[in-house]
Amino acid sequence: MHVVLAGGGVGGMTAALALLQRGVQVTVLEQARELTEVGAGIQISPNGNRVLDHLGVFGALRARSCDPVRKEFRLWNSGRPWPMFDLGPMAVERYGYPYLTVYRPDLLKALEDGVRDAGERVIRLGSRVVGVEQDESSASVVLADGSRVTGDVVIGADGVRSVVRNTVWGATDPQFSGMVAWRGLIPMSDLPTHLQAPVGSTWIGPGGHAVTYALHGGSLMNFVATIEGKTWTAAGGNEPGTVDECLADFEGWHEDIQTLITTSPRLLKWALVSREPIPSWTSGRISLLGDAAHPTLPFLAQGAVHSIEDGVVLARALDTFGDDPVLALKRYEEARIGRTSRMVRGATANTDRFHSRELATDESAQAYLEREWSDEPIADRYDWLYSYDAVTASI
């Protein structure tokens, strides 16, 4: 079998590595001319690390990443902490793997190294996909230079504005959510000592929230701050922002938030987009993976993880049902669509939980946190995520 993957991001590289380890021929088509990645932080929960361990890259990634001791909420104005959950030994005991905060280029490097070790000339750079075609016996990707790459199946792993998705299912651009995320990477040594603690903090307030955690062996602090009520007119999904505009968006927030904003060497604004889950993402010998199939708001910290899970389940399905690629892709979709749809809707629901108007005062915030973020509701929202095993789940 020959699988053509459109896209060399986290999902595409995970799928490529999992397929190569099962003896499947793979071609990864990546439009970039070199595999560089805009620096950003991502969170890899135990369900994602379980897959990375199965693929043999967990050890290398963990050495470059950080293990926060816990996640906690902080109130937007007072800074008062509220425990969310333990991420240290208790998480390992409960789920078998830790929760890592990861510099995205470190994850892609670990996956890329695994792919290159498993198969020569698998990754084709400078290959921009403009269309897909299929017949009864094959599927092909059409490239911008007019050439075609043909395989037994084609997988669109080409992100939220997927060409593969738009070609097969019709052009439907994602909708701007009305929220903008400010992103910054701060040298840890530039921050006050109390902001260098190995804790994942989520500052929550009416109409916005901010997230901080350490990356890259503790040398960087990842800062992401989301605010509602914005407009977006830029042509792309992100653009440079100014400290003054970010400070204005978070006026009245705790002085630690002001420090994080002013200490960031560079701030980027990202338009947060959303889509409702679709009822099917497979058509014959063509299917989708990751954000191409089920883009999500980043409020459940599963954006990278759902792509990682997709990659290994896809490989298992093609390995198990390889004599019938059409059936294999349907079994992959059936194994994943319910879980990923629940992920997408859970992330959307967390928008209101992170931005509730009840957080405006300490008194109403206390009642709100006790109702929505005590042990029982947290377990209901997260246990099903972290306990899932994509390596053994039914297909």
Coordinates of C-alpha atoms in Angstrom, one line a residue, residues 106-365:
D106 CA 10.5 20.2 19.5
L107 CA 7.5 17.9 18.9
L108 CA 7.8 18.3 15.1
K109 CA 11.6 17.6 15.3
A110 CA 11.0 14.4 17.2
L111 CA 8.4 13.2 14.7
E112 CA 10.4 14.3 11.7
D113 CA 13.5 12.4 13.0
G114 CA 11.4 9.3 13.5
V115 CA 10.1 9.5 10.0
R116 CA 13.5 10.1 8.4
D117 CA 14.9 7.2 10.4
A118 CA 12.1 4.9 9.2
G119 CA 12.1 5.7 5.5
E120 CA 14.3 7.6 3.1
R121 CA 12.9 10.3 0.8
V122 CA 9.4 10.2 2.4
I123 CA 9.1 13.9 2.9
R124 CA 8.7 16.1 -0.2
L125 CA 9.1 19.8 0.5
G126 CA 7.9 22.7 -1.7
S127 CA 4.9 20.6 -2.7
R128 CA 1.8 22.7 -2.6
V129 CA -1.4 20.7 -3.0
V130 CA -4.1 22.3 -5.2
G131 CA -6.5 19.4 -5.7
V132 CA -7.3 15.7 -5.4
E133 CA -8.7 13.1 -7.7
Q134 CA -9.7 9.4 -7.3
D135 CA -11.0 6.4 -9.3
E136 CA -11.9 2.9 -8.4
S137 CA -8.2 1.8 -7.9
S138 CA -6.3 4.8 -6.8
A139 CA -6.3 8.4 -5.5
S140 CA -4.1 11.3 -6.6
V141 CA -2.9 14.7 -5.3
V142 CA -2.6 17.5 -7.8
L143 CA 0.3 19.8 -7.1
A144 CA 0.7 23.5 -8.0
D145 CA 3.3 22.7 -10.7
G146 CA 0.7 20.5 -12.5
S147 CA 2.3 17.1 -11.5
R148 CA 0.4 14.4 -9.7
V149 CA 1.3 12.0 -6.9
T150 CA -0.7 8.8 -6.9
G151 CA -1.3 6.3 -4.2
D152 CA -3.8 3.8 -2.9
V153 CA -5.3 6.5 -0.6
V154 CA -4.9 10.2 0.0
I155 CA -5.2 11.8 3.5
G156 CA -5.8 15.5 3.9
A157 CA -3.7 16.5 6.9
D158 CA -3.5 20.1 5.6
G159 CA -5.0 22.1 8.4
V160 CA -8.1 24.2 9.2
R161 CA -8.2 25.6 5.6
S162 CA -7.7 22.2 4.0
V163 CA -7.5 22.1 0.2
V164 CA -8.4 18.4 0.3
R165 CA -11.5 19.0 2.4
N166 CA -12.6 22.0 0.2
T167 CA -12.0 20.0 -3.0
V168 CA -14.0 17.0 -2.0
W169 CA -16.7 18.4 0.3
G170 CA -17.0 21.9 -1.1
A171 CA -15.4 25.2 -0.1
T172 CA -16.5 26.1 3.4
D173 CA -14.0 28.4 5.2
P174 CA -14.1 28.3 9.0
Q175 CA -15.9 31.1 10.7
F176 CA -14.2 33.8 12.8
S177 CA -15.3 33.2 16.4
G178 CA -15.1 36.9 17.5
M179 CA -12.1 36.0 19.7
V180 CA -8.4 36.8 19.2
A181 CA -5.5 35.0 20.9
W182 CA -2.4 37.0 21.8
R183 CA 0.7 34.8 21.8
G184 CA 4.1 35.5 23.2
L185 CA 7.3 33.5 24.0
I186 CA 9.2 35.0 26.9
P187 CA 12.8 34.0 28.0
M188 CA 12.2 32.6 31.5
S189 CA 15.2 34.5 32.9
D190 CA 13.4 37.8 32.0
L191 CA 10.5 37.1 34.3
P192 CA 10.2 37.7 38.1
T193 CA 11.0 34.6 40.2
H194 CA 7.4 34.1 41.2
L195 CA 6.3 33.8 37.6
Q196 CA 8.8 31.0 36.9
A197 CA 7.1 28.4 39.0
P198 CA 6.5 25.0 37.2
V199 CA 2.8 25.4 37.1
G200 CA 0.3 25.6 34.3
S201 CA -1.8 28.6 35.1
T202 CA -5.1 29.6 33.5
W203 CA -6.2 33.1 34.4
I204 CA -10.0 33.4 33.9
G205 CA -12.2 36.4 33.8
P206 CA -15.3 37.9 32.2
G207 CA -14.8 37.9 28.5
G208 CA -11.3 36.5 28.4
H209 CA -8.6 34.3 29.8
A210 CA -4.8 33.8 29.7
V211 CA -2.7 30.7 29.8
T212 CA 1.0 30.3 30.9
Y213 CA 3.3 27.4 31.1
A214 CA 7.0 26.6 30.7
L215 CA 8.6 25.2 27.5
H216 CA 11.8 23.9 26.1
G217 CA 13.4 22.5 29.3
G218 CA 12.1 25.5 31.3
S219 CA 14.0 28.1 29.2
L220 CA 10.8 29.7 27.8
M221 CA 7.5 30.8 29.1
N222 CA 4.5 30.4 26.8
F223 CA 1.9 33.1 27.1
V224 CA -1.5 33.0 25.3
A225 CA -4.2 35.5 26.1
T226 CA -7.7 35.2 24.5
I227 CA -10.2 38.1 24.4
E228 CA -13.8 38.3 23.1
G229 CA -15.5 41.0 21.1
K230 CA -12.9 41.5 18.5
T231 CA -13.0 41.9 14.7
W232 CA -10.6 40.5 12.1
T233 CA -9.8 42.1 8.8
A234 CA -6.2 40.7 8.1
A235 CA -5.9 38.4 5.1
G236 CA -4.1 35.7 7.0
G237 CA -4.8 33.9 10.3
N238 CA -2.3 35.9 12.3
E239 CA -0.5 39.3 12.3
P240 CA 1.9 41.2 14.5
G241 CA 0.3 43.1 17.5
T242 CA 1.5 45.8 19.8
V243 CA 2.0 45.9 23.5
D244 CA -0.3 48.8 23.8
E245 CA -3.2 47.1 22.1
C246 CA -2.7 43.9 24.2
L247 CA -2.6 46.0 27.4
A248 CA -5.8 47.7 26.4
D249 CA -7.5 44.3 25.8
F250 CA -6.6 43.2 29.3
E251 CA -7.0 46.5 31.2
G252 CA -7.8 45.9 34.8
W253 CA -6.3 42.4 34.9
H254 CA -3.7 41.5 37.5
E255 CA -0.3 43.0 37.5
D256 CA 1.2 39.6 36.6
I257 CA -0.7 39.6 33.3
Q258 CA 0.6 43.2 32.6
T259 CA 4.1 41.9 33.3
L260 CA 3.8 39.0 30.9
I261 CA 2.5 41.3 28.2
T262 CA 5.2 43.9 28.6
T263 CA 8.0 41.3 28.9
S264 CA 7.1 39.5 25.7
P265 CA 9.7 40.3 23.1
R266 CA 7.1 39.9 20.3
L267 CA 3.3 39.5 20.3
L268 CA 1.3 37.9 17.6
K269 CA -2.5 38.1 17.2
W270 CA -4.3 35.0 16.0
A271 CA -7.8 34.9 14.7
L272 CA -9.6 32.0 16.4
V273 CA -11.9 30.2 14.0
S274 CA -14.4 27.4 14.5
R275 CA -16.5 24.9 12.6
E276 CA -19.2 22.5 13.7
P277 CA -18.2 18.8 13.4
I278 CA -19.1 17.3 10.0
P279 CA -21.1 14.0 9.7
S280 CA -18.4 12.4 7.5
W281 CA -14.9 13.1 6.4
T282 CA -14.2 10.1 4.2
S283 CA -15.1 9.7 0.5
G284 CA -13.9 6.5 -1.2
R285 CA -10.1 6.5 -1.1
I286 CA -9.8 10.1 0.3
S287 CA -10.0 11.0 4.0
L288 CA -9.1 13.7 6.4
L289 CA -7.0 14.0 9.6
G290 CA -6.6 16.5 12.4
D291 CA -7.7 20.1 11.9
A292 CA -8.7 19.3 8.3
A293 CA -11.4 17.0 9.7
H294 CA -12.3 18.5 13.1
P295 CA -10.8 21.9 13.8
T296 CA -11.3 23.0 17.4
L297 CA -11.0 26.0 19.6
P298 CA -7.9 25.7 21.8
F299 CA -9.9 25.5 25.1
L300 CA -9.6 21.8 25.9
A301 CA -5.8 21.6 25.1
Q302 CA -6.4 18.8 22.6
G303 CA -5.6 20.4 19.3
A304 CA -2.3 18.6 18.8
V305 CA -3.4 15.5 20.7
H306 CA -6.4 14.8 18.6
S307 CA -4.2 14.8 15.5
I308 CA -1.7 12.5 17.2
E309 CA -4.5 10.1 18.1
D310 CA -5.9 10.2 14.5
G311 CA -2.5 9.4 13.1
V312 CA -2.1 6.1 14.9
V313 CA -5.7 5.0 14.5
L314 CA -5.5 5.7 10.8
A315 CA -2.3 3.6 10.6
R316 CA -3.9 0.7 12.5
A317 CA -7.0 0.7 10.3
L318 CA -4.9 0.7 7.0
D319 CA -2.7 -2.0 8.5
T320 CA -5.7 -4.2 9.6
F321 CA -7.9 -3.7 6.5
G322 CA -5.2 -3.0 3.9
D323 CA -6.8 -5.3 1.3
D324 CA -9.7 -3.0 1.2
P325 CA -8.6 0.7 1.5
V326 CA -12.1 2.1 1.2
L327 CA -13.2 -0.1 4.1
A328 CA -10.1 0.8 6.1
L329 CA -10.8 4.5 5.8
K330 CA -14.4 4.1 6.9
R331 CA -13.3 2.1 9.9
Y332 CA -10.8 4.8 10.8
E333 CA -13.5 7.5 10.5
E334 CA -16.0 5.4 12.6
A335 CA -13.4 4.9 15.3
R336 CA -12.6 8.6 15.6
I337 CA -15.6 10.8 14.6
G338 CA -17.6 10.4 17.8
R339 CA -14.6 11.2 20.1
T340 CA -13.3 14.1 18.0
S341 CA -16.8 15.7 17.8
R342 CA -17.1 15.5 21.5
M343 CA -13.6 17.1 21.8
V344 CA -14.7 20.0 19.5
R345 CA -17.9 20.6 21.4
G346 CA -16.2 20.4 24.8
A347 CA -13.7 23.0 23.7
T348 CA -16.5 25.3 22.6
A349 CA -18.3 24.8 25.9
N350 CA -15.2 25.7 27.8
T351 CA -15.3 29.2 26.2
D352 CA -18.2 30.1 28.5
R353 CA -16.6 28.4 31.4
F354 CA -13.3 30.4 31.1
H355 CA -15.1 33.7 30.2
S356 CA -18.1 33.6 32.5
R357 CA -19.6 36.9 33.6
E358 CA -19.9 35.3 37.1
L359 CA -16.1 35.8 37.4
A360 CA -16.5 39.6 37.6
T361 CA -16.5 39.7 41.4
D362 CA -14.7 37.5 44.0
E363 CA -18.0 36.6 45.6
S364 CA -19.7 35.4 42.5
A365 CA -16.5 33.8 41.3

